mmCIF file of C-alpha atoms in Angstrom:
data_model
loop_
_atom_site.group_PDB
_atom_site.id
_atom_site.type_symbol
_atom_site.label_atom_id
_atom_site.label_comp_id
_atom_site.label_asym_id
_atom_site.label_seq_id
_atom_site.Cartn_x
_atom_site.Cartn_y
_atom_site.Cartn_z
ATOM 1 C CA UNK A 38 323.329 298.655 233.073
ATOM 2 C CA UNK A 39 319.604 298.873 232.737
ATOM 3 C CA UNK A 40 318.676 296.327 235.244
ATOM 4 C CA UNK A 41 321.400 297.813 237.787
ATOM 5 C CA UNK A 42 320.243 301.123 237.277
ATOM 6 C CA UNK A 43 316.359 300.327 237.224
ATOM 7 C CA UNK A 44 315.765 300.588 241.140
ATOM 8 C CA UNK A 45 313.752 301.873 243.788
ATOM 9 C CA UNK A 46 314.657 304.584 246.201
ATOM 10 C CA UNK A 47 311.768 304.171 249.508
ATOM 11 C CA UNK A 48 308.354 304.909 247.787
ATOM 12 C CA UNK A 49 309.488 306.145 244.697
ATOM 13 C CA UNK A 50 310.395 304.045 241.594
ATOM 14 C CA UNK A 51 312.890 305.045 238.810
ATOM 15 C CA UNK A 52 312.454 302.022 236.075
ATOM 16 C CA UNK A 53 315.263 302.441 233.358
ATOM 17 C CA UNK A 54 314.988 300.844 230.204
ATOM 18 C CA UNK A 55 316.858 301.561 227.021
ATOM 19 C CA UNK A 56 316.420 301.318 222.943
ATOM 20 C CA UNK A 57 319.270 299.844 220.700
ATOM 21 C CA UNK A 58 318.043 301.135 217.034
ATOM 22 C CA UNK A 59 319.865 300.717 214.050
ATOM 23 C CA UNK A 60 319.942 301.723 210.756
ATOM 24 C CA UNK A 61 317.494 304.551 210.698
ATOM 25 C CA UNK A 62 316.652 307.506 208.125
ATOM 26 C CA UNK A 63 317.990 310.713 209.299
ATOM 27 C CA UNK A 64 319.318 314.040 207.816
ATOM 28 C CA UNK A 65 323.095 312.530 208.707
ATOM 29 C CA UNK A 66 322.438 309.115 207.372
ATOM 30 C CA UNK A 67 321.071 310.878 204.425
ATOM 31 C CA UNK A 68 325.019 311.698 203.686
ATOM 32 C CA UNK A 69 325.746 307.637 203.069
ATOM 33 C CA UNK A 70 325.741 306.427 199.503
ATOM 34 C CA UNK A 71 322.960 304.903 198.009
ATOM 35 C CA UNK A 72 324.995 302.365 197.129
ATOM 36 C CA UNK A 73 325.690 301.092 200.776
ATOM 37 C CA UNK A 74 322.402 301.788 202.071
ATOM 38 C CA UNK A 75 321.065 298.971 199.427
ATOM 39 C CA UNK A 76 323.816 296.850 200.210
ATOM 40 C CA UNK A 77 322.773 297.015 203.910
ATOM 41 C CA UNK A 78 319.194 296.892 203.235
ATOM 42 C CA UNK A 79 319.806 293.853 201.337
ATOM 43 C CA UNK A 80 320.482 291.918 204.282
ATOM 44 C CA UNK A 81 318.011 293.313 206.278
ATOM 45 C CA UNK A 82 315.368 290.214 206.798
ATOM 46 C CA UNK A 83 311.862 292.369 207.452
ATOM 47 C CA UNK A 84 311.089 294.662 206.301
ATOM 48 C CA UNK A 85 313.860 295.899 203.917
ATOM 49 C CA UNK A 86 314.145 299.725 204.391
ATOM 50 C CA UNK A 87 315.677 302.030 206.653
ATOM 51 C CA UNK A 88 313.424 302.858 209.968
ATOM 52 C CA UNK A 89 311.625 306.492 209.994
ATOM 53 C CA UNK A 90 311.903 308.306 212.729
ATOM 54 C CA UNK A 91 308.368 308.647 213.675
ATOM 55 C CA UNK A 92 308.812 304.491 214.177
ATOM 56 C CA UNK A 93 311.843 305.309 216.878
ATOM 57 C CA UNK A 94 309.542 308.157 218.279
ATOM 58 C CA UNK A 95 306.667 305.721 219.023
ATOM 59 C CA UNK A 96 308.916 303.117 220.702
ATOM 60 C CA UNK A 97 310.585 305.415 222.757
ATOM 61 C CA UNK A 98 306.744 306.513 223.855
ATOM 62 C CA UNK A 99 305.653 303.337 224.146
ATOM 63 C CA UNK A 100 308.433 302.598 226.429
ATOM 64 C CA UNK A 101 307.771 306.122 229.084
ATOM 65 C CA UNK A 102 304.297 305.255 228.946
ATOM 66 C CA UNK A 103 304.352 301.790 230.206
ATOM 67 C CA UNK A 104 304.473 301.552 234.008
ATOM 68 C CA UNK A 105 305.347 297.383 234.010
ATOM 69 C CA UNK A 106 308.559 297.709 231.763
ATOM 70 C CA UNK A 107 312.015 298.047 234.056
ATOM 71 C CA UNK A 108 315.524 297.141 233.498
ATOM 72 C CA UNK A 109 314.628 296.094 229.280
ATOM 73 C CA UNK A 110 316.509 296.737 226.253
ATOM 74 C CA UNK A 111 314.286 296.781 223.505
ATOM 75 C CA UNK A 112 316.063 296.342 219.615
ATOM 76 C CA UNK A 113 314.606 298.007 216.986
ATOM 77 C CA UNK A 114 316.848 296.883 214.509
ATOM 78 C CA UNK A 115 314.635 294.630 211.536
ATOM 79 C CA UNK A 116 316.678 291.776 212.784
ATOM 80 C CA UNK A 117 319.817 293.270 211.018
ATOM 81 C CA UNK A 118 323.248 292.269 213.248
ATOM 82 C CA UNK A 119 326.233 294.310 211.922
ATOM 83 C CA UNK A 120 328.846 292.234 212.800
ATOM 84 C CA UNK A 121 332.655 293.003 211.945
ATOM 85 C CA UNK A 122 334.374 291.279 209.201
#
């Protein structure tokens, strides 16, 4: 949808891009036990902890700022995949 979306309308440019993060701490996640958050963490391959939100905050940033991005999706996921089992 990104690269669909990301177009130009005459002189003016609307770039779309989007995030995908993933296990991040917040107030709700917060509410999880311990117990799975380790689990989860576990498998996590770098670096093993949960993302802050000032790290989600800077992407996002990052990603108005630059003028060259269009039509990305950036992960910001440690190079966890959640896959069902």
């Amino acid at each position: 949808m990104t690269i669909g979306n990301g177009s130009g309308s005459g002189k003016i440019w609307h770039p779309r891009n989007g995030h995908r993060p993933r296990a991040f701490e917040t107030p709700s996640t917060k509410t999880v036990p311990e117990e799975l958050w380790n689990e989860i963490i576990k498998e996590t391959p770098f670096p093993k902890r949960l993302g802050q939100p000032d790290e989600f905050a800077a992407l996002v940033w990052d990603i108005c700022c630059n003028k060259m991005l269009n039509g990305e999706v950036i992960r910001l996921d440690t190079s966890l995949r959640m896959f069902n089992q």
